mmCIF file of C-alpha atoms in Angstrom:
data_model
loop_
_atom_site.group_PDB
_atom_site.id
_atom_site.type_symbol
_atom_site.label_atom_id
_atom_site.label_comp_id
_atom_site.label_asym_id
_atom_site.label_seq_id
_atom_site.Cartn_x
_atom_site.Cartn_y
_atom_site.Cartn_z
ATOM 1 C CA MET A 2 -13.029 -44.684 56.692
ATOM 2 C CA ALA A 3 -11.136 -41.180 56.801
ATOM 3 C CA ARG A 4 -13.892 -39.956 59.077
ATOM 4 C CA SER A 5 -13.316 -42.692 61.768
ATOM 5 C CA VAL A 6 -9.556 -42.256 61.657
ATOM 6 C CA GLU A 7 -10.130 -38.579 62.209
ATOM 7 C CA SER A 8 -12.366 -39.417 65.298
ATOM 8 C CA ILE A 9 -9.794 -41.653 66.693
ATOM 9 C CA ARG A 10 -7.046 -39.064 66.167
ATOM 10 C CA ARG A 11 -9.207 -36.415 68.029
ATOM 11 C CA ALA A 12 -10.017 -38.787 70.870
ATOM 12 C CA ALA A 13 -6.334 -39.712 71.352
ATOM 13 C CA LEU A 14 -5.332 -35.965 71.288
ATOM 14 C CA GLY A 15 -8.180 -35.005 73.722
ATOM 15 C CA ALA A 16 -7.276 -37.895 76.030
ATOM 16 C CA LEU A 17 -3.380 -37.006 75.954
ATOM 17 C CA GLY A 18 -4.305 -33.365 76.393
ATOM 18 C CA ALA A 19 -6.477 -33.963 79.492
ATOM 19 C CA VAL A 20 -3.965 -36.033 80.955
ATOM 20 C CA LEU A 21 -1.310 -33.390 80.332
ATOM 21 C CA VAL A 22 -3.562 -30.670 81.913
ATOM 22 C CA VAL A 23 -4.268 -32.822 85.036
ATOM 23 C CA ILE A 24 -0.460 -33.607 85.474
ATOM 24 C CA GLY A 25 0.336 -29.992 84.878
ATOM 25 C CA ILE A 26 -2.171 -28.967 87.507
ATOM 26 C CA ALA A 27 -0.700 -31.155 89.917
ATOM 27 C CA LEU A 28 2.762 -29.872 89.186
ATOM 28 C CA LEU A 29 1.591 -26.141 89.837
ATOM 29 C CA VAL A 30 1.973 -27.231 93.574
ATOM 30 C CA LEU A 31 4.603 -29.955 93.307
ATOM 31 C CA PRO A 32 8.166 -29.296 91.926
ATOM 32 C CA GLY A 33 7.973 -29.439 88.126
ATOM 33 C CA PRO A 34 6.852 -27.533 84.973
ATOM 34 C CA GLY A 35 3.285 -27.267 85.659
ATOM 35 C CA LEU A 36 2.269 -24.243 83.662
ATOM 36 C CA LEU A 37 4.182 -25.701 80.534
ATOM 37 C CA LEU A 38 2.444 -29.044 80.869
ATOM 38 C CA VAL A 39 -0.886 -27.334 81.147
ATOM 39 C CA PHE A 40 -0.112 -25.121 78.068
ATOM 40 C CA ALA A 41 0.826 -28.327 76.251
ATOM 41 C CA GLY A 42 -2.323 -30.176 77.314
ATOM 42 C CA VAL A 43 -4.411 -27.064 76.210
ATOM 43 C CA VAL A 44 -2.863 -27.171 72.740
ATOM 44 C CA LEU A 45 -3.725 -30.854 72.264
ATOM 45 C CA LEU A 46 -7.073 -30.186 73.547
ATOM 46 C CA SER A 47 -7.661 -27.342 71.418
ATOM 47 C CA ARG A 48 -6.763 -29.551 68.240
ATOM 48 C CA ALA A 49 -9.312 -32.276 69.386
ATOM 49 C CA VAL A 50 -11.901 -29.664 70.402
ATOM 50 C CA PRO A 51 -11.546 -26.447 68.203
ATOM 51 C CA ALA A 52 -13.831 -24.545 70.474
ATOM 52 C CA LEU A 53 -11.095 -24.558 73.033
ATOM 53 C CA ASP A 54 -8.649 -22.701 70.853
ATOM 54 C CA ARG A 55 -9.569 -19.458 72.601
ATOM 55 C CA PHE A 56 -7.790 -20.704 75.772
ATOM 56 C CA VAL A 57 -4.401 -21.303 74.105
ATOM 57 C CA ALA A 58 -3.254 -17.814 73.972
ATOM 58 C CA PRO A 59 -3.719 -16.984 77.549
ATOM 59 C CA VAL A 60 -2.198 -20.005 78.835
ATOM 60 C CA ARG A 61 0.701 -19.703 76.628
ATOM 61 C CA GLY A 62 1.405 -16.223 77.876
ATOM 62 C CA GLN A 63 1.326 -17.382 81.376
ATOM 63 C CA ALA A 64 3.499 -20.456 80.644
ATOM 64 C CA MET A 65 6.144 -18.375 78.858
ATOM 65 C CA ARG A 66 6.319 -15.786 81.700
ATOM 66 C CA ALA A 67 6.863 -18.562 84.219
ATOM 67 C CA ALA A 68 9.450 -20.262 81.976
ATOM 68 C CA GLU A 69 11.350 -16.843 81.800
ATOM 69 C CA GLU A 70 10.887 -16.266 85.634
ATOM 70 C CA SER A 71 12.404 -19.939 86.164
ATOM 71 C CA VAL A 72 15.843 -18.624 84.851
ATOM 72 C CA SER A 73 15.663 -14.957 85.787
ATOM 73 C CA SER A 74 18.351 -15.187 88.448
ATOM 74 C CA PRO A 75 21.296 -17.611 89.103
ATOM 75 C CA TRP A 76 19.744 -18.522 92.418
ATOM 76 C CA ARG A 77 16.423 -19.721 90.723
ATOM 77 C CA ILE A 78 18.522 -21.671 88.173
ATOM 78 C CA ALA A 79 20.589 -23.260 90.902
ATOM 79 C CA GLY A 80 17.456 -24.100 92.849
ATOM 80 C CA SER A 81 15.743 -25.767 89.981
ATOM 81 C CA VAL A 82 18.853 -27.601 88.994
ATOM 82 C CA LEU A 83 19.103 -28.945 92.572
ATOM 83 C CA VAL A 84 15.365 -29.859 92.547
ATOM 84 C CA GLY A 85 15.973 -31.917 89.353
ATOM 85 C CA LEU A 86 18.931 -33.608 90.662
ATOM 86 C CA PHE A 87 17.111 -34.330 93.703
ATOM 87 C CA LEU A 88 14.362 -35.927 91.778
ATOM 88 C CA VAL A 89 16.665 -37.992 89.770
ATOM 89 C CA GLY A 90 18.572 -39.203 92.827
ATOM 90 C CA SER A 91 15.328 -39.880 94.717
ATOM 91 C CA GLY A 92 14.191 -41.988 91.921
ATOM 92 C CA VAL A 93 17.314 -44.090 91.997
ATOM 93 C CA VAL A 94 16.946 -44.486 95.684
ATOM 94 C CA TRP A 95 13.371 -45.398 95.400
ATOM 95 C CA GLY A 96 14.281 -47.951 92.695
ATOM 96 C CA LEU A 97 17.046 -49.637 94.614
ATOM 97 C CA VAL A 98 16.169 -49.431 98.289
ATOM 98 C CA PRO A 99 13.340 -51.782 99.339
ATOM 99 C CA GLN A 100 13.012 -50.186 102.891
ATOM 100 C CA VAL A 101 11.694 -46.782 101.439
ATOM 101 C CA PRO A 102 7.865 -46.449 101.573
ATOM 102 C CA TYR A 103 6.412 -47.231 98.180
ATOM 103 C CA SER A 104 9.692 -48.527 96.959
ATOM 104 C CA GLY A 105 9.944 -49.968 93.416
ATOM 105 C CA TRP A 106 10.968 -49.095 89.999
ATOM 106 C CA ALA A 107 7.454 -47.683 89.144
ATOM 107 C CA THR A 108 7.944 -44.866 91.599
ATOM 108 C CA GLY A 109 11.723 -44.458 90.984
ATOM 109 C CA VAL A 110 11.284 -44.206 87.235
ATOM 110 C CA SER A 111 8.365 -41.652 87.546
ATOM 111 C CA LEU A 112 10.654 -39.477 89.839
ATOM 112 C CA ILE A 113 13.619 -39.779 87.496
ATOM 113 C CA ILE A 114 11.551 -38.724 84.481
ATOM 114 C CA SER A 115 10.126 -35.801 86.480
ATOM 115 C CA GLY A 116 13.598 -34.769 87.153
ATOM 116 C CA PHE A 117 14.653 -35.099 83.494
ATOM 117 C CA ILE A 118 11.579 -33.213 82.292
ATOM 118 C CA LEU A 119 12.409 -30.343 84.798
ATOM 119 C CA LEU A 120 16.191 -30.351 83.706
ATOM 120 C CA GLY A 121 15.150 -30.300 80.075
ATOM 121 C CA LEU A 122 12.654 -27.532 80.377
ATOM 122 C CA LEU A 123 15.041 -25.523 82.422
ATOM 123 C CA VAL A 124 17.640 -25.890 79.736
ATOM 124 C CA TRP A 125 14.768 -24.965 77.036
ATOM 125 C CA SER A 126 13.799 -21.796 79.137
ATOM 126 C CA HIS A 127 17.381 -20.652 79.489
ATOM 127 C CA ARG A 128 18.108 -20.943 75.812
ATOM 128 C CA ARG A 129 14.872 -19.305 75.026
ATOM 129 C CA VAL A 130 15.684 -16.359 77.283
ATOM 130 C CA GLN A 131 19.195 -16.098 76.019
ATOM 131 C CA ALA A 132 18.026 -16.088 72.333
ATOM 132 C CA ALA A 133 15.532 -13.279 73.153
ATOM 133 C CA ARG A 134 18.243 -11.117 74.782
ATOM 134 C CA HIS A 135 20.564 -11.531 71.748
ATOM 135 C CA ARG A 136 17.755 -10.706 69.372
ATOM 136 C CA SER A 137 16.797 -7.418 71.157
ATOM 137 C CA PRO A 138 19.923 -5.980 72.881
ATOM 138 C CA SER A 139 19.442 -3.871 75.703
ATOM 139 C CA THR A 140 18.967 -0.083 75.260
ATOM 140 C CA SER A 141 20.067 0.952 78.743
ATOM 141 C CA GLY A 142 23.740 1.462 79.198
#
């Protein structure tokens, strides 16, 4: 019984990890936190398939660098906030206006969720970078 529960857990982790990797790869070219989702997917896949554990560290490094770069300047932060707000606003429009192509709440909610994920990860990245700066004060000066 315990073995079958473990098999189901590993299959669920693998499936969720694969979905996150695919969405993350799509978001590498679309607006959104692509590398962070790829990282999350690789972590889940490595828990399902331990042989994939060797890919976690390199992907983590790239994802953390991308997160730091996304908040490296006020212009990047402003641009990311605008994209997030645009996604949320577009989702509301897609949900409410029937004349828009592919209109409906399925499309609208996916855009709204994407916007909130982008804004949430932006806040997370900003806090992470600020905490790192407070831990290691600059020696220049």
